[in-house]
Amino acid sequence: MRHWGKALFGTAVTVFLLWFVLKDVDFAEVVSEISRGNIFLLLASVFVATFGFLIRALRWRILLAPVLPGTRLRSRFAGVSIGFMANNILPARVGEFARAYSLSRLEPISATAAFGSLVVERFMDGVILLLFLIIPVFTPGFPSVDALSTGAGRAMFQFAIALVVGVLVVLVVLAALPKLFVAVAERVTSVFPEGARAKTMGALHGLLESIAIMRDPKLLAAGFAWSLVFWTWHGLSFWLGMLAFGIDTGFISAIFTEAVVGFGVAVPSAPGFFGTFHFAANFALSTVYGVPEAESLAFAFAYHFGGWIPITAIGLWYAWQLGLSLGDVGAAEDQ
């Protein structure tokens, strides 16, 4: 029931946002713009975006180092692929849980420890995307500061800052006071049956071990460096996709757009980030950069769907290789 509640809410958000972005636009014109797009540039952008999942898998090695150094690249890439496939086709945003659970099936690591590394990863992503949101504002070619100081733009900035700061506070507290959390947990779980107590404490230790990277400046710096590489690379895919539809506003506008989209898709939605992706991309390109809505939406729909296909297929293949059904993947949060 809990999952169905999330799914219904996310679907409502998707339907509303898709209606909102299309209500003042002739969809036939959007389709026409898509048909006139440069298919070679679009395919190049999809290739770059899909290759980015390998970069995510390379970065994950750094984040897993406090718990399990030397994990295999194939295992990490399988986990990444299954996680994003799950987000693309299953309700309730179970992708991060599915990613951690899949890795635990391939490497000697608990799902909780793997999940803890993903909390750190999301924090690093948030910091880089916040920089990509702010830096373009101070570049000479930035067209509309007013769009970011009122209404949806202001709300987006406030949401992005609150999200990054909130996760930072949680991680710092967990990393700085691990013994306190263990002591409190031991007292609370003292009334549990022995099996449940052991499982709970094991999960907590795994989580705290993975967050220990916050106390290691060398690993933390390496993680941020990989995050910068990944999001710059991913910005290239946005830039190529924009060029495919004649949106030649520069690379800086591409990293700004990916930052807006990055925070936009954090809002609950139906599987695949439908609606949130399109609203965020349209806001960045049309409201801020003044791109005609038919063009910005043509990019949003074509780039989003083009990128959706390959990682979903790769994730399904890896799930099949592991003997995981979609039901198993969907139950990863409970696991």
mmCIF file of N, CA and C in Angstrom, residues 192-267:
data_model
loop_
_atom_site.group_PDB
_atom_site.id
_atom_site.type_symbol
_atom_site.label_atom_id
_atom_site.label_comp_id
_atom_site.label_asym_id
_atom_site.label_seq_id
_atom_site.Cartn_x
_atom_site.Cartn_y
_atom_site.Cartn_z
ATOM 1 N N PHE A 192 14.577 -6.412 21.040
ATOM 2 C CA PHE A 192 14.265 -7.174 19.842
ATOM 3 C C PHE A 192 14.620 -8.646 20.049
ATOM 4 N N PRO A 193 13.976 -9.544 19.307
ATOM 5 C CA PRO A 193 14.462 -10.929 19.249
ATOM 6 C C PRO A 193 15.897 -10.940 18.739
ATOM 7 N N GLU A 194 16.683 -11.915 19.149
ATOM 8 C CA GLU A 194 18.108 -11.919 18.843
ATOM 9 C C GLU A 194 18.388 -11.838 17.343
ATOM 10 N N GLY A 195 17.620 -12.578 16.541
ATOM 11 C CA GLY A 195 17.851 -12.543 15.101
ATOM 12 C C GLY A 195 17.593 -11.172 14.504
ATOM 13 N N ALA A 196 16.491 -10.526 14.899
ATOM 14 C CA ALA A 196 16.157 -9.199 14.391
ATOM 15 C C ALA A 196 17.172 -8.160 14.873
ATOM 16 N N ARG A 197 17.627 -8.339 16.123
ATOM 17 C CA ARG A 197 18.615 -7.396 16.674
ATOM 18 C C ARG A 197 19.933 -7.476 15.901
ATOM 19 N N ALA A 198 20.380 -8.697 15.635
ATOM 20 C CA ALA A 198 21.636 -8.873 14.898
ATOM 21 C C ALA A 198 21.532 -8.297 13.489
ATOM 22 N N LYS A 199 20.383 -8.515 12.841
ATOM 23 C CA LYS A 199 20.190 -8.003 11.475
ATOM 24 C C LYS A 199 20.166 -6.475 11.467
ATOM 25 N N THR A 200 19.479 -5.891 12.450
ATOM 26 C CA THR A 200 19.384 -4.429 12.521
ATOM 27 C C THR A 200 20.746 -3.806 12.782
ATOM 28 N N MET A 201 21.487 -4.354 13.743
ATOM 29 C CA MET A 201 22.804 -3.788 14.060
ATOM 30 C C MET A 201 23.782 -3.994 12.905
ATOM 31 N N GLY A 202 23.682 -5.123 12.222
ATOM 32 C CA GLY A 202 24.543 -5.350 11.066
ATOM 33 C C GLY A 202 24.282 -4.336 9.967
ATOM 34 N N ALA A 203 22.994 -4.030 9.753
ATOM 35 C CA ALA A 203 22.635 -3.035 8.741
ATOM 36 C C ALA A 203 23.176 -1.663 9.121
ATOM 37 N N LEU A 204 23.057 -1.300 10.412
ATOM 38 C CA LEU A 204 23.543 0.004 10.861
ATOM 39 C C LEU A 204 25.055 0.111 10.702
ATOM 40 N N HIS A 205 25.776 -0.942 11.090
ATOM 41 C CA HIS A 205 27.234 -0.925 10.936
ATOM 42 C C HIS A 205 27.624 -0.778 9.468
ATOM 43 N N GLY A 206 26.920 -1.470 8.575
ATOM 44 C CA GLY A 206 27.218 -1.347 7.150
ATOM 45 C C GLY A 206 27.003 0.067 6.649
ATOM 46 N N LEU A 207 25.905 0.679 7.084
ATOM 47 C CA LEU A 207 25.609 2.053 6.682
ATOM 48 C C LEU A 207 26.689 3.008 7.178
ATOM 49 N N LEU A 208 27.073 2.880 8.444
ATOM 50 C CA LEU A 208 28.071 3.782 9.029
ATOM 51 C C LEU A 208 29.446 3.583 8.405
ATOM 52 N N GLU A 209 29.770 2.341 8.063
ATOM 53 C CA GLU A 209 31.060 2.081 7.411
ATOM 54 C C GLU A 209 31.143 2.762 6.059
ATOM 55 N N SER A 210 30.068 2.734 5.300
ATOM 56 C CA SER A 210 30.091 3.342 3.969
ATOM 57 C C SER A 210 30.183 4.861 4.050
ATOM 58 N N ILE A 211 29.623 5.447 5.102
ATOM 59 C CA ILE A 211 29.645 6.905 5.259
ATOM 60 C C ILE A 211 30.984 7.380 5.821
ATOM 61 N N ALA A 212 31.857 6.446 6.203
ATOM 62 C CA ALA A 212 33.177 6.809 6.727
ATOM 63 C C ALA A 212 34.010 7.579 5.714
ATOM 64 N N ILE A 213 33.634 7.528 4.441
ATOM 65 C CA ILE A 213 34.354 8.299 3.421
ATOM 66 C C ILE A 213 34.333 9.794 3.733
ATOM 67 N N MET A 214 33.331 10.235 4.480
ATOM 68 C CA MET A 214 33.237 11.642 4.846
ATOM 69 C C MET A 214 34.377 12.065 5.775
ATOM 70 N N ARG A 215 35.067 11.088 6.382
ATOM 71 C CA ARG A 215 36.197 11.389 7.270
ATOM 72 C C ARG A 215 37.540 11.168 6.576
ATOM 73 N N ASP A 216 37.511 10.843 5.291
ATOM 74 C CA ASP A 216 38.744 10.569 4.547
ATOM 75 C C ASP A 216 38.917 11.618 3.445
ATOM 76 N N PRO A 217 39.722 12.651 3.691
ATOM 77 C CA PRO A 217 39.860 13.740 2.709
ATOM 78 C C PRO A 217 40.298 13.264 1.326
ATOM 79 N N LYS A 218 41.181 12.250 1.279
ATOM 80 C CA LYS A 218 41.686 11.781 -0.011
ATOM 81 C C LYS A 218 40.579 11.133 -0.830
ATOM 82 N N LEU A 219 39.821 10.228 -0.190
ATOM 83 C CA LEU A 219 38.725 9.576 -0.907
ATOM 84 C C LEU A 219 37.625 10.573 -1.251
ATOM 85 N N LEU A 220 37.361 11.498 -0.341
ATOM 86 C CA LEU A 220 36.327 12.491 -0.579
ATOM 87 C C LEU A 220 36.682 13.362 -1.782
ATOM 88 N N ALA A 221 37.957 13.782 -1.859
ATOM 89 C CA ALA A 221 38.401 14.597 -2.998
ATOM 90 C C ALA A 221 38.308 13.811 -4.296
ATOM 91 N N ALA A 222 38.680 12.528 -4.250
ATOM 92 C CA ALA A 222 38.594 11.689 -5.452
ATOM 93 C C ALA A 222 37.142 11.520 -5.888
ATOM 94 N N GLY A 223 36.249 11.357 -4.915
ATOM 95 C CA GLY A 223 34.834 11.224 -5.247
ATOM 96 C C GLY A 223 34.281 12.468 -5.910
ATOM 97 N N PHE A 224 34.653 13.636 -5.380
ATOM 98 C CA PHE A 224 34.193 14.884 -5.986
ATOM 99 C C PHE A 224 34.798 15.086 -7.373
ATOM 100 N N ALA A 225 36.063 14.678 -7.546
ATOM 101 C CA ALA A 225 36.701 14.809 -8.865
ATOM 102 C C ALA A 225 35.966 13.963 -9.895
ATOM 103 N N TRP A 226 35.647 12.712 -9.531
ATOM 104 C CA TRP A 226 34.895 11.847 -10.436
ATOM 105 C C TRP A 226 33.499 12.409 -10.710
ATOM 106 N N SER A 227 32.893 13.009 -9.697
ATOM 107 C CA SER A 227 31.562 13.599 -9.884
ATOM 108 C C SER A 227 31.617 14.759 -10.872
ATOM 109 N N LEU A 228 32.676 15.568 -10.770
ATOM 110 C CA LEU A 228 32.841 16.679 -11.714
ATOM 111 C C LEU A 228 33.042 16.147 -13.130
ATOM 112 N N VAL A 229 33.842 15.093 -13.263
ATOM 113 C CA VAL A 229 34.059 14.482 -14.586
ATOM 114 C C VAL A 229 32.735 13.972 -15.151
ATOM 115 N N PHE A 230 31.987 13.257 -14.303
ATOM 116 C CA PHE A 230 30.736 12.681 -14.798
ATOM 117 C C PHE A 230 29.763 13.759 -15.264
ATOM 118 N N TRP A 231 29.523 14.775 -14.453
ATOM 119 C CA TRP A 231 28.509 15.769 -14.811
ATOM 120 C C TRP A 231 28.957 16.683 -15.955
ATOM 121 N N THR A 232 30.267 16.873 -16.095
ATOM 122 C CA THR A 232 30.757 17.613 -17.272
ATOM 123 C C THR A 232 30.536 16.779 -18.527
ATOM 124 N N TRP A 233 30.851 15.488 -18.432
ATOM 125 C CA TRP A 233 30.603 14.570 -19.561
ATOM 126 C C TRP A 233 29.120 14.527 -19.900
ATOM 127 N N HIS A 234 28.272 14.424 -18.888
ATOM 128 C CA HIS A 234 26.834 14.366 -19.117
ATOM 129 C C HIS A 234 26.327 15.678 -19.725
ATOM 130 N N GLY A 235 26.956 16.788 -19.334
ATOM 131 C CA GLY A 235 26.608 18.073 -19.941
ATOM 132 C C GLY A 235 26.876 18.080 -21.432
ATOM 133 N N LEU A 236 27.923 17.344 -21.849
ATOM 134 C CA LEU A 236 28.221 17.229 -23.280
ATOM 135 C C LEU A 236 27.065 16.566 -24.010
ATOM 136 N N SER A 237 26.441 15.572 -23.378
ATOM 137 C CA SER A 237 25.306 14.900 -24.028
ATOM 138 C C SER A 237 24.129 15.864 -24.166
ATOM 139 N N PHE A 238 23.910 16.699 -23.159
ATOM 140 C CA PHE A 238 22.861 17.717 -23.258
ATOM 141 C C PHE A 238 23.162 18.682 -24.401
ATOM 142 N N TRP A 239 24.407 19.119 -24.497
ATOM 143 C CA TRP A 239 24.800 20.091 -25.520
ATOM 144 C C TRP A 239 24.587 19.517 -26.921
ATOM 145 N N LEU A 240 25.008 18.270 -27.131
ATOM 146 C CA LEU A 240 24.810 17.637 -28.439
ATOM 147 C C LEU A 240 23.320 17.480 -28.748
ATOM 148 N N GLY A 241 22.540 17.092 -27.739
ATOM 149 C CA GLY A 241 21.103 16.950 -27.944
ATOM 150 C C GLY A 241 20.439 18.276 -28.273
ATOM 151 N N MET A 242 20.872 19.336 -27.614
ATOM 152 C CA MET A 242 20.314 20.663 -27.912
ATOM 153 C C MET A 242 20.668 21.090 -29.335
ATOM 154 N N LEU A 243 21.917 20.850 -29.731
ATOM 155 C CA LEU A 243 22.335 21.209 -31.100
ATOM 156 C C LEU A 243 21.532 20.440 -32.142
ATOM 157 N N ALA A 244 21.116 19.224 -31.801
ATOM 158 C CA ALA A 244 20.328 18.422 -32.737
ATOM 159 C C ALA A 244 19.024 19.106 -33.109
ATOM 160 N N PHE A 245 18.540 20.012 -32.242
ATOM 161 C CA PHE A 245 17.284 20.706 -32.514
ATOM 162 C C PHE A 245 17.494 22.212 -32.686
ATOM 163 N N GLY A 246 18.706 22.565 -33.100
ATOM 164 C CA GLY A 246 19.000 23.952 -33.443
ATOM 165 C C GLY A 246 19.107 24.880 -32.252
ATOM 166 N N ILE A 247 19.289 24.333 -31.050
ATOM 167 C CA ILE A 247 19.417 25.175 -29.846
ATOM 168 C C ILE A 247 20.904 25.405 -29.606
ATOM 169 N N ASP A 248 21.417 26.482 -30.163
ATOM 170 C CA ASP A 248 22.854 26.765 -30.099
ATOM 171 C C ASP A 248 23.104 27.896 -29.097
ATOM 172 N N THR A 249 22.851 27.604 -27.818
ATOM 173 C CA THR A 249 23.034 28.619 -26.774
ATOM 174 C C THR A 249 24.324 28.418 -25.992
ATOM 175 N N GLY A 250 25.147 27.458 -26.402
ATOM 176 C CA GLY A 250 26.455 27.270 -25.790
ATOM 177 C C GLY A 250 26.496 26.153 -24.751
ATOM 178 N N PHE A 251 27.729 25.708 -24.461
ATOM 179 C CA PHE A 251 27.918 24.603 -23.521
ATOM 180 C C PHE A 251 27.502 24.987 -22.099
ATOM 181 N N ILE A 252 27.717 26.256 -21.730
ATOM 182 C CA ILE A 252 27.341 26.700 -20.385
ATOM 183 C C ILE A 252 25.837 26.531 -20.175
ATOM 184 N N SER A 253 25.052 26.831 -21.213
ATOM 185 C CA SER A 253 23.604 26.656 -21.080
ATOM 186 C C SER A 253 23.244 25.179 -20.938
ATOM 187 N N ALA A 254 24.070 24.293 -21.508
ATOM 188 C CA ALA A 254 23.810 22.854 -21.406
ATOM 189 C C ALA A 254 24.029 22.364 -19.978
ATOM 190 N N ILE A 255 25.123 22.818 -19.328
ATOM 191 C CA ILE A 255 25.345 22.359 -17.951
ATOM 192 C C ILE A 255 24.341 23.013 -16.997
ATOM 193 N N PHE A 256 23.886 24.229 -17.333
ATOM 194 C CA PHE A 256 22.835 24.846 -16.520
ATOM 195 C C PHE A 256 21.540 24.037 -16.656
ATOM 196 N N THR A 257 21.222 23.643 -17.885
ATOM 197 C CA THR A 257 20.002 22.859 -18.121
ATOM 198 C C THR A 257 20.061 21.514 -17.419
ATOM 199 N N GLU A 258 21.214 20.836 -17.477
ATOM 200 C CA GLU A 258 21.301 19.536 -16.801
ATOM 201 C C GLU A 258 21.189 19.694 -15.288
ATOM 202 N N ALA A 259 21.664 20.833 -14.751
ATOM 203 C CA ALA A 259 21.535 21.071 -13.315
ATOM 204 C C ALA A 259 20.075 21.272 -12.932
ATOM 205 N N VAL A 260 19.364 22.074 -13.721
ATOM 206 C CA VAL A 260 17.937 22.283 -13.460
ATOM 207 C C VAL A 260 17.193 20.948 -13.549
ATOM 208 N N VAL A 261 17.516 20.165 -14.570
ATOM 209 C CA VAL A 261 16.877 18.859 -14.732
ATOM 210 C C VAL A 261 17.252 17.930 -13.579
ATOM 211 N N GLY A 262 18.528 17.981 -13.155
ATOM 212 C CA GLY A 262 18.984 17.119 -12.072
ATOM 213 C C GLY A 262 18.194 17.317 -10.796
ATOM 214 N N PHE A 263 17.922 18.576 -10.461
ATOM 215 C CA PHE A 263 17.111 18.842 -9.272
ATOM 216 C C PHE A 263 15.624 18.637 -9.564
ATOM 217 N N GLY A 264 15.225 18.884 -10.804
ATOM 218 C CA GLY A 264 13.817 18.711 -11.163
ATOM 219 C C GLY A 264 13.355 17.276 -11.032
ATOM 220 N N VAL A 265 14.214 16.327 -11.440
ATOM 221 C CA VAL A 265 13.791 14.925 -11.399
ATOM 222 C C VAL A 265 13.851 14.341 -9.991
ATOM 223 N N ALA A 266 14.329 15.137 -9.022
ATOM 224 C CA ALA A 266 14.275 14.696 -7.624
ATOM 225 C C ALA A 266 12.849 14.735 -7.087
ATOM 226 N N VAL A 267 11.974 15.487 -7.771
ATOM 227 C CA VAL A 267 10.562 15.542 -7.380
ATOM 228 C C VAL A 267 9.900 14.219 -7.756
#
